PDB file of N, CA and C in Angstrom:
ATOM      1  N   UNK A   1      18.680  -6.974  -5.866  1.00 80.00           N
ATOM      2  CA  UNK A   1      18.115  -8.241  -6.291  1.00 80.00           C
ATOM      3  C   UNK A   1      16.588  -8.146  -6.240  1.00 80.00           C
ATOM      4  N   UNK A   2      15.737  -8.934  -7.242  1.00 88.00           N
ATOM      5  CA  UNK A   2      14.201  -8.993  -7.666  1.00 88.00           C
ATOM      6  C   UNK A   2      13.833 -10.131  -7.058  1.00 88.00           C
ATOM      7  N   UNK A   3      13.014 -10.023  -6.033  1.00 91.00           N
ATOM      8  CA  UNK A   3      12.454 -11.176  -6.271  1.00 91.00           C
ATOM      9  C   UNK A   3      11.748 -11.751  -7.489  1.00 91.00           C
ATOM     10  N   UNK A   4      11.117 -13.125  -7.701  1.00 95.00           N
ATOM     11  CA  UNK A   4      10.800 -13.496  -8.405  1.00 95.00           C
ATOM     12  C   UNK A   4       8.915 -13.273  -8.303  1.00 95.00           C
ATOM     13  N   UNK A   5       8.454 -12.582  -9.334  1.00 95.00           N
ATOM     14  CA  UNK A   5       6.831 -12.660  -8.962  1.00 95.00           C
ATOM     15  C   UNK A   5       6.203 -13.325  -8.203  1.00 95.00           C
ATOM     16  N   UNK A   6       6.350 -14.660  -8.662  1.00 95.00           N
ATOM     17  CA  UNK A   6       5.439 -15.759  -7.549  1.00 95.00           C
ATOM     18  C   UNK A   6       5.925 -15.727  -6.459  1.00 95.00           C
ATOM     19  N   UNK A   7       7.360 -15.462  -5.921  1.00 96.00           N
ATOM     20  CA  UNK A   7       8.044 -15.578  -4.605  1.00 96.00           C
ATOM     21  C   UNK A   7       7.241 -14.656  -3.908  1.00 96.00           C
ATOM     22  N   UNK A   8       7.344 -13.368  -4.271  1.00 95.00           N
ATOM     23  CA  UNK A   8       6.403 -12.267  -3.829  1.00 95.00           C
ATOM     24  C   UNK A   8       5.052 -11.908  -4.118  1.00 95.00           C
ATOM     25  N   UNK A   9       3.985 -12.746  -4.679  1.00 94.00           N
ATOM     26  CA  UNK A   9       2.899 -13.474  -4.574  1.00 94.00           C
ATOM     27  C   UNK A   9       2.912 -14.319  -3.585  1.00 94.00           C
ATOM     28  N   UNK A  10       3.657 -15.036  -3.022  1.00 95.00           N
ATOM     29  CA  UNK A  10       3.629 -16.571  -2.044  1.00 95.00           C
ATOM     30  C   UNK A  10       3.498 -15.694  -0.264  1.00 95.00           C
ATOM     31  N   UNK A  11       4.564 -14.219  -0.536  1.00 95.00           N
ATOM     32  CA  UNK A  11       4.466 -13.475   0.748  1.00 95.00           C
ATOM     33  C   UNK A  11       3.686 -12.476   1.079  1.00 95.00           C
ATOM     34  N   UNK A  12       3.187 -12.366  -0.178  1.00 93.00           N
ATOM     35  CA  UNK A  12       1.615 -11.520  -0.091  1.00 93.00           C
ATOM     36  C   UNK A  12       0.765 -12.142   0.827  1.00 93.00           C
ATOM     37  N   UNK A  13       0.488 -13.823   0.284  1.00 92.00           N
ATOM     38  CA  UNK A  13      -0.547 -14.289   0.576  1.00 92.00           C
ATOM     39  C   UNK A  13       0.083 -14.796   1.772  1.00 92.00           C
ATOM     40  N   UNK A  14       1.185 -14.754   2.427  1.00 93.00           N
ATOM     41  CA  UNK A  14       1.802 -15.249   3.856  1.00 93.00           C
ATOM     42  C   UNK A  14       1.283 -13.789   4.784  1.00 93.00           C
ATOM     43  N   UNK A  15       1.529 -12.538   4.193  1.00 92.00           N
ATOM     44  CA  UNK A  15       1.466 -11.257   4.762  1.00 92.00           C
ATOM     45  C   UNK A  15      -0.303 -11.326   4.819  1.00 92.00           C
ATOM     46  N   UNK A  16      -1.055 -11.502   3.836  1.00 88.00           N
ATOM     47  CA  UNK A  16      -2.470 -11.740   4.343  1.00 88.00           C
ATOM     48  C   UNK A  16      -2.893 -12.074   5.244  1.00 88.00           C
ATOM     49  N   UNK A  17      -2.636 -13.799   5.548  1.00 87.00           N
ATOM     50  CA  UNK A  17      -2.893 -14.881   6.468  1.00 87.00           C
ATOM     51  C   UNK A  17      -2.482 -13.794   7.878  1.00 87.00           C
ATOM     52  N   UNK A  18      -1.638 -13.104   8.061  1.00 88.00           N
ATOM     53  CA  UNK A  18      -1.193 -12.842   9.394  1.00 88.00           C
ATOM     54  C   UNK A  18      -1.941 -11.056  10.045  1.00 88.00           C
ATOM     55  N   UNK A  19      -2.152 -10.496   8.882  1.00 86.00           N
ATOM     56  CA  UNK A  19      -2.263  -9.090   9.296  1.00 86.00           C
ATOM     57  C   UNK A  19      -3.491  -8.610   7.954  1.00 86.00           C
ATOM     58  N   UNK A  20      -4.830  -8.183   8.771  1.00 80.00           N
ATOM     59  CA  UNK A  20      -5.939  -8.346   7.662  1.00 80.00           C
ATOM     60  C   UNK A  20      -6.239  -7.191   8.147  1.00 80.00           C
ATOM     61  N   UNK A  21      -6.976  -6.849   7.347  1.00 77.00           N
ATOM     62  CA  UNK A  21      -7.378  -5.058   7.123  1.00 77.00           C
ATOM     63  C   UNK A  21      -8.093  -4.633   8.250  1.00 77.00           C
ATOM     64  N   UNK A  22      -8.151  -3.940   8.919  1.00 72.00           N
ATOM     65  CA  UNK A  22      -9.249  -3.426  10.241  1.00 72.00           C
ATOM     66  C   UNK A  22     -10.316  -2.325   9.433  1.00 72.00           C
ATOM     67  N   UNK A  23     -11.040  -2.222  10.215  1.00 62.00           N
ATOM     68  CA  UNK A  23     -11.925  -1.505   9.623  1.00 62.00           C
ATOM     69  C   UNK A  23     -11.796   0.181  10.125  1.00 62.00           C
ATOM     70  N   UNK A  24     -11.476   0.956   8.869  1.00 55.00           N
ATOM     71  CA  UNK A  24     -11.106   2.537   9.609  1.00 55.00           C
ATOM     72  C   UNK A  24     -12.310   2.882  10.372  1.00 55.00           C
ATOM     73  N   UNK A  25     -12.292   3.593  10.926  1.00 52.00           N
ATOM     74  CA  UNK A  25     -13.119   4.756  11.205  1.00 52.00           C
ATOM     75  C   UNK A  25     -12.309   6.477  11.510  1.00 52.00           C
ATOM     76  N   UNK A  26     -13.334   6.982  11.828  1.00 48.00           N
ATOM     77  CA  UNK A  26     -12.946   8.604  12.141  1.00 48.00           C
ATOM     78  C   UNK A  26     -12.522   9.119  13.580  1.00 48.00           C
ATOM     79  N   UNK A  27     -11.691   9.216  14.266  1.00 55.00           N
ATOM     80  CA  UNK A  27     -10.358   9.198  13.095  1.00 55.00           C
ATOM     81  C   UNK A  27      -9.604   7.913  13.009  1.00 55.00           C
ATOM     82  N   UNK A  28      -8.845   8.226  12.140  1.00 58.00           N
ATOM     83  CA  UNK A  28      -8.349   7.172  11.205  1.00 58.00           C
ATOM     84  C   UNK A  28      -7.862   5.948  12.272  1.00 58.00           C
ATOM     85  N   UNK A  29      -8.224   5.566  12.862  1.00 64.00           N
ATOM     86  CA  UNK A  29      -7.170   4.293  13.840  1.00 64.00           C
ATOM     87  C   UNK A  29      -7.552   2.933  13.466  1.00 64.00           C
ATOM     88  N   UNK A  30      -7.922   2.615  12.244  1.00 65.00           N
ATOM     89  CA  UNK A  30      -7.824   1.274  11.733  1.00 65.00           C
ATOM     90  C   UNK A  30      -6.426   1.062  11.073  1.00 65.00           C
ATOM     91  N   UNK A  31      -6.620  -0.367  10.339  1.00 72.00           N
ATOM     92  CA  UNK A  31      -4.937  -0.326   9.458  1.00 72.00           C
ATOM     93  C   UNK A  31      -5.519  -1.090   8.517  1.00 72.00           C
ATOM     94  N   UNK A  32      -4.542  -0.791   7.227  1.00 78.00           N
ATOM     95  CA  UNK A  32      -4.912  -1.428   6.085  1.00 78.00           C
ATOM     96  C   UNK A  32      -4.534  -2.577   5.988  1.00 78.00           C
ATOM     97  N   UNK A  33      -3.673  -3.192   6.912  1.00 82.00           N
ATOM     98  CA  UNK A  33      -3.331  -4.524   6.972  1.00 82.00           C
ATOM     99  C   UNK A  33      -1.970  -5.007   5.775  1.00 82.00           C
ATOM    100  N   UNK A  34      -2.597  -6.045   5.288  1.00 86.00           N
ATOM    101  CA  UNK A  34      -1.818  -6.068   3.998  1.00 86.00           C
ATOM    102  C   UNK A  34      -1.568  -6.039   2.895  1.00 86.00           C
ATOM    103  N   UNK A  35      -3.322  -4.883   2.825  1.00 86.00           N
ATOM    104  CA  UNK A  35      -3.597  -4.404   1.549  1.00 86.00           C
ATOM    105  C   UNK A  35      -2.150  -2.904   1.490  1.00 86.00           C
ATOM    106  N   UNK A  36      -1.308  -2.446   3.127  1.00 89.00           N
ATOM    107  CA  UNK A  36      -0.424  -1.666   2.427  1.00 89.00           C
ATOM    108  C   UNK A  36       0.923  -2.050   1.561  1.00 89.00           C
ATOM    109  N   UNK A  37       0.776  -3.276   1.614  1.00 92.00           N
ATOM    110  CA  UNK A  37       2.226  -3.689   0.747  1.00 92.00           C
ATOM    111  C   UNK A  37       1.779  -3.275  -0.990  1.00 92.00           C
ATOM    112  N   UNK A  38       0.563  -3.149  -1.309  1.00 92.00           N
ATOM    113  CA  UNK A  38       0.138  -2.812  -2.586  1.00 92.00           C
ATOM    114  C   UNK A  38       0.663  -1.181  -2.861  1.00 92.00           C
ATOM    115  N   UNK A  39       0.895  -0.822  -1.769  1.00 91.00           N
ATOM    116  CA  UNK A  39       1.159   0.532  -1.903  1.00 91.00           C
ATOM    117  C   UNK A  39       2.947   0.816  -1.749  1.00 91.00           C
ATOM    118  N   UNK A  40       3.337  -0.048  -1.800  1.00 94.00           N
ATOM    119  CA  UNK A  40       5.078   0.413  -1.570  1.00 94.00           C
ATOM    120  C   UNK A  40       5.396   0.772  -2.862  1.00 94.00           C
ATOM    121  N   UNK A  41       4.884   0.156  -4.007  1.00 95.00           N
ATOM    122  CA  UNK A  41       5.751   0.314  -5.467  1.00 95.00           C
ATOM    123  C   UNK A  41       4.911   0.041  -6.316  1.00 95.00           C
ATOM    124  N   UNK A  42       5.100   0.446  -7.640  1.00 96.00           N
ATOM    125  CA  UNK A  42       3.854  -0.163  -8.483  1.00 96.00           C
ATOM    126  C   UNK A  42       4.506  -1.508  -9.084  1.00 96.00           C
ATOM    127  N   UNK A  43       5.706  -2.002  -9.256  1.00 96.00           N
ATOM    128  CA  UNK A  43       5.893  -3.714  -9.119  1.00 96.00           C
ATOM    129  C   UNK A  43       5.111  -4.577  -7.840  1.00 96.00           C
ATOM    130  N   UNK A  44       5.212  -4.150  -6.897  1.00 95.00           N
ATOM    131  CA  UNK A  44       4.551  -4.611  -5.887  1.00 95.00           C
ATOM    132  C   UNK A  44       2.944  -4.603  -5.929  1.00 95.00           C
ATOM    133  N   UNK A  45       2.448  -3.794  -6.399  1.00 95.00           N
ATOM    134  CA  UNK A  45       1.022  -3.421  -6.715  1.00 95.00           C
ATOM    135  C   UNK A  45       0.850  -4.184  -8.301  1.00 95.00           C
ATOM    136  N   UNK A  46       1.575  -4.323  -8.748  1.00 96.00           N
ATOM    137  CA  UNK A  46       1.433  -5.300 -10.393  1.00 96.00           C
ATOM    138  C   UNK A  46       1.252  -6.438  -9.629  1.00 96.00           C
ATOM    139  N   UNK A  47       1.568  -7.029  -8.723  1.00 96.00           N
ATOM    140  CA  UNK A  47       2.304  -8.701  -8.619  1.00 96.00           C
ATOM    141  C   UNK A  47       0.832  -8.649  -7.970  1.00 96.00           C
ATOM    142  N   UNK A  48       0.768  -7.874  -6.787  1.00 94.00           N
ATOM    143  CA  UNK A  48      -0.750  -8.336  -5.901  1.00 94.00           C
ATOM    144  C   UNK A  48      -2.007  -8.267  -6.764  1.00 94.00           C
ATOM    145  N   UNK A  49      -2.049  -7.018  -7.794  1.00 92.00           N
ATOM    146  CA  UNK A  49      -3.261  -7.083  -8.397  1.00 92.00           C
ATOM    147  C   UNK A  49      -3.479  -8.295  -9.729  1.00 92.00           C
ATOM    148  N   UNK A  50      -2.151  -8.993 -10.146  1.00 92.00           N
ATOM    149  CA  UNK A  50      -2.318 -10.073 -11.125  1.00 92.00           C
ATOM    150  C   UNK A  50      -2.316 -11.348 -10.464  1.00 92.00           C
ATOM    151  N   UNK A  51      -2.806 -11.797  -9.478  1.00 92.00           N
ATOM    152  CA  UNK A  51      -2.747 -12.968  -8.318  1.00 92.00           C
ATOM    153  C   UNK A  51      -4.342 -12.992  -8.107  1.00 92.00           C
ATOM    154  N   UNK A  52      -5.061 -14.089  -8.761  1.00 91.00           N
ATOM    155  CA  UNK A  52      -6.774 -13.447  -8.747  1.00 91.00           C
ATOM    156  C   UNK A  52      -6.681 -14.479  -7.438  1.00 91.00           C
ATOM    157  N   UNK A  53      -5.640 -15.416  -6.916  1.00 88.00           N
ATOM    158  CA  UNK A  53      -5.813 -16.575  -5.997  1.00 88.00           C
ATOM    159  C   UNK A  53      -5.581 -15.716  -4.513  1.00 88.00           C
ATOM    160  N   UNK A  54      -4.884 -14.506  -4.603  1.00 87.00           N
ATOM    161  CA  UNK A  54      -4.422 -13.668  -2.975  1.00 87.00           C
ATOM    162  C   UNK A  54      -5.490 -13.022  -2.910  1.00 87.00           C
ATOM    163  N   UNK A  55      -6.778 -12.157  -3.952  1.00 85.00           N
ATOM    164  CA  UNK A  55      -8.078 -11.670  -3.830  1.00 85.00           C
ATOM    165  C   UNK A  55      -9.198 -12.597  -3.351  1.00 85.00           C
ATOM    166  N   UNK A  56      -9.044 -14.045  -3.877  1.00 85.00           N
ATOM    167  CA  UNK A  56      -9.971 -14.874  -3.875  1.00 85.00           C
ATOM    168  C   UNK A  56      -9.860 -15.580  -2.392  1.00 85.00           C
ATOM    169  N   UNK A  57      -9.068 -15.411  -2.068  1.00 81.00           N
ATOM    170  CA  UNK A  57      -8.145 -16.519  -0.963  1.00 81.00           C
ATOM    171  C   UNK A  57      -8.750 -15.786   0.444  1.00 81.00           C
ATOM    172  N   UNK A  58      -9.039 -14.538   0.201  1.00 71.00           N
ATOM    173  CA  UNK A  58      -9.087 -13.367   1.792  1.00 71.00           C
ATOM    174  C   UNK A  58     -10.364 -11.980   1.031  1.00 71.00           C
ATOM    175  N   UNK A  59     -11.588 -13.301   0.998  1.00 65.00           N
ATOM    176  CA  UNK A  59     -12.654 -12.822  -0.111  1.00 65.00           C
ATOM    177  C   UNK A  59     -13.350 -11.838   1.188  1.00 65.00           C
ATOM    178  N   UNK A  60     -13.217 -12.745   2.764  1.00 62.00           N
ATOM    179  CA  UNK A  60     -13.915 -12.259   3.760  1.00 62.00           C
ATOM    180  C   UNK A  60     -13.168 -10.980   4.681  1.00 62.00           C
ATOM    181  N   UNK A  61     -12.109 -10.945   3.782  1.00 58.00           N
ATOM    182  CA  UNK A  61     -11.971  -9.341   4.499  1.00 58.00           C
ATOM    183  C   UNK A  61     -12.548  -8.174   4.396  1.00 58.00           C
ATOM    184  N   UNK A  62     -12.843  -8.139   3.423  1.00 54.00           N
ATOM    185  CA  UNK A  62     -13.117  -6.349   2.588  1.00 54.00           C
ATOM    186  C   UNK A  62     -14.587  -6.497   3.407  1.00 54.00           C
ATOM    187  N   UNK A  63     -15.503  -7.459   4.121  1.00 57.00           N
ATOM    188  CA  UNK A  63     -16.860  -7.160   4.353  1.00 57.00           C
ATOM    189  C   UNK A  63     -16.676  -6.099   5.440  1.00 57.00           C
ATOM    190  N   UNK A  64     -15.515  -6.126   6.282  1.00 58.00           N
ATOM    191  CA  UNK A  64     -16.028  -4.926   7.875  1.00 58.00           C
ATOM    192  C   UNK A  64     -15.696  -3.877   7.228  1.00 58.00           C
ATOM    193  N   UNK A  65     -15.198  -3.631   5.642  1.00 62.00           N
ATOM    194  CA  UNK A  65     -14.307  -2.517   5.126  1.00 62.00           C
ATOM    195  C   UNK A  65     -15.442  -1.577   4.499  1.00 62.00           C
ATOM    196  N   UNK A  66     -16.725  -2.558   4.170  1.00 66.00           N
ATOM    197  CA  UNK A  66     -17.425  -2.328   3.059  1.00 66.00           C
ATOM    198  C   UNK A  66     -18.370  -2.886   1.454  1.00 66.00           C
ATOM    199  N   UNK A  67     -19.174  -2.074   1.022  1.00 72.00           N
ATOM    200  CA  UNK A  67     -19.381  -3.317   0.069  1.00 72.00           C
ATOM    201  C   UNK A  67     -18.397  -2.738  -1.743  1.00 72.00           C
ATOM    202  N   UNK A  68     -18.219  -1.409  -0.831  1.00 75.00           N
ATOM    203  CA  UNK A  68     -17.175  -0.918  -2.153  1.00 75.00           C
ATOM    204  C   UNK A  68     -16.112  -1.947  -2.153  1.00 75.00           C
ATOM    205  N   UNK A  69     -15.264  -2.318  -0.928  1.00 74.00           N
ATOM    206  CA  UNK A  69     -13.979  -2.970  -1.008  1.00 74.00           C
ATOM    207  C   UNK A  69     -14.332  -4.869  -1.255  1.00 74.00           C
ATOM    208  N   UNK A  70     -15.446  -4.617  -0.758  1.00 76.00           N
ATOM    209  CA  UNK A  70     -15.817  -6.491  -1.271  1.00 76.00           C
ATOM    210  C   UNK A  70     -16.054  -6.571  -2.988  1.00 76.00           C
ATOM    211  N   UNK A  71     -16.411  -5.334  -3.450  1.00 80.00           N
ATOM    212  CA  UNK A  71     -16.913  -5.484  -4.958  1.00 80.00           C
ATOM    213  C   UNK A  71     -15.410  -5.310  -5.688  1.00 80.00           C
ATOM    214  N   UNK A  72     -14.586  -5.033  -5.052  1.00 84.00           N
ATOM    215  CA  UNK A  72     -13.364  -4.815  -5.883  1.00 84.00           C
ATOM    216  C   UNK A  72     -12.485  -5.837  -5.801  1.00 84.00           C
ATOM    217  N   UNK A  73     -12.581  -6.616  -4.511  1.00 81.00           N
ATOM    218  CA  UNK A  73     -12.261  -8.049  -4.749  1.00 81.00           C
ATOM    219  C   UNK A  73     -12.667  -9.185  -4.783  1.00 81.00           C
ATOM    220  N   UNK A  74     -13.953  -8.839  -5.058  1.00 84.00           N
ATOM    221  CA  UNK A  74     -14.452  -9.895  -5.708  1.00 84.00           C
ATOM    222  C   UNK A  74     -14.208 -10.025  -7.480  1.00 84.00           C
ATOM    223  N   UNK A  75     -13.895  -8.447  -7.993  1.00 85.00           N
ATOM    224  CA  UNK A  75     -13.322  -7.823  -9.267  1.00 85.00           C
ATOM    225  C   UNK A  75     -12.077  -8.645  -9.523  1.00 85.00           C
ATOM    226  N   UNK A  76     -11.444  -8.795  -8.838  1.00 87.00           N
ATOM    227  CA  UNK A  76      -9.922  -8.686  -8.729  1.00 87.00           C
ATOM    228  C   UNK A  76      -9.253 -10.178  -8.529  1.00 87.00           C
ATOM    229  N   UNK A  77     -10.749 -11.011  -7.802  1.00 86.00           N
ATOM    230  CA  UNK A  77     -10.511 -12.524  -7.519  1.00 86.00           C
ATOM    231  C   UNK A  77     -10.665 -12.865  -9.400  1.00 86.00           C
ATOM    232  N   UNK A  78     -11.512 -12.615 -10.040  1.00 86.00           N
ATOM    233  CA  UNK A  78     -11.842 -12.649 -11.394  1.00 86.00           C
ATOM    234  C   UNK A  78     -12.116 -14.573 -11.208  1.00 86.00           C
ATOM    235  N   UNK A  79     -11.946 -15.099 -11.532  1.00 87.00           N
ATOM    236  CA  UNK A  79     -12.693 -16.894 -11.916  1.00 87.00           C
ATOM    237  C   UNK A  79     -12.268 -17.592 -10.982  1.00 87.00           C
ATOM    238  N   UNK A  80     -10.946 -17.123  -9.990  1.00 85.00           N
ATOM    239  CA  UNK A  80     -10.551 -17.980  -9.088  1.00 85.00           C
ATOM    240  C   UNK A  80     -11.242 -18.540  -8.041  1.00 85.00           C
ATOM    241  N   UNK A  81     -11.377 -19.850  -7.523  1.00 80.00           N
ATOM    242  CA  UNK A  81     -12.319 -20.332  -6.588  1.00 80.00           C
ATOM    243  C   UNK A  81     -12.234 -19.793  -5.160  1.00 80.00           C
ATOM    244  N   UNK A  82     -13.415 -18.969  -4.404  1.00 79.00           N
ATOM    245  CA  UNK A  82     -13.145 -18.181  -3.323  1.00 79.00           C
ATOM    246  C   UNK A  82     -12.991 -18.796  -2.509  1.00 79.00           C
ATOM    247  N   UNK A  83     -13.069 -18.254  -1.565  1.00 72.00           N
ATOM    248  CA  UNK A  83     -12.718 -19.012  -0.137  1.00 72.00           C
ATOM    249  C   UNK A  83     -13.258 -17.772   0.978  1.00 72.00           C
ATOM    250  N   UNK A  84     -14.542 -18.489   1.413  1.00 68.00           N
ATOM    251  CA  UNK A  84     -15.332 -17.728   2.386  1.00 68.00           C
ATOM    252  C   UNK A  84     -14.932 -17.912   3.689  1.00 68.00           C
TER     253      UNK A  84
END
């Protein structure tokens, strides 16, 4: 069974709210939080990257990550109203 896009858009942005990206360092003992659910499947990675409201929504994560990872979602929020 599929979920339905928005269903799994709705637990993206539930999986956000709870578990947010740490910031790596060397060696690796940060976590990607819940930017790894983008990585299970590329349906899963379709649904998170067409949701400009789950980029826009958790605008203040990517800053301890970087200004590469803030510029890509701020890319990725595209017109949606942020939320600092």
């Amino acid at each position: 069974m599929r979920l339905p896009p928005e269903l799994l858009a709705y637990i993206f942005a539930l999986l956000a709210s709870i578990d947010p990206p740490e910031l790596y360092t060397l060696p690796m003992n940060g976590s990607p939080g819940w930017l790894a659910a983008t990585h299970v499947c590329q349906r899963w990675r379709r649904v998170a990257l067409e949701d400009p409201t789950l980029w826009a929504a958790n605008i203040s994560v990517p800053f301890p990550l970087g200004p590469r990872w803030a510029d890509r979602f701020l890319s990725r929020a595209q017109d949606a109203p942020l939320t600092i």
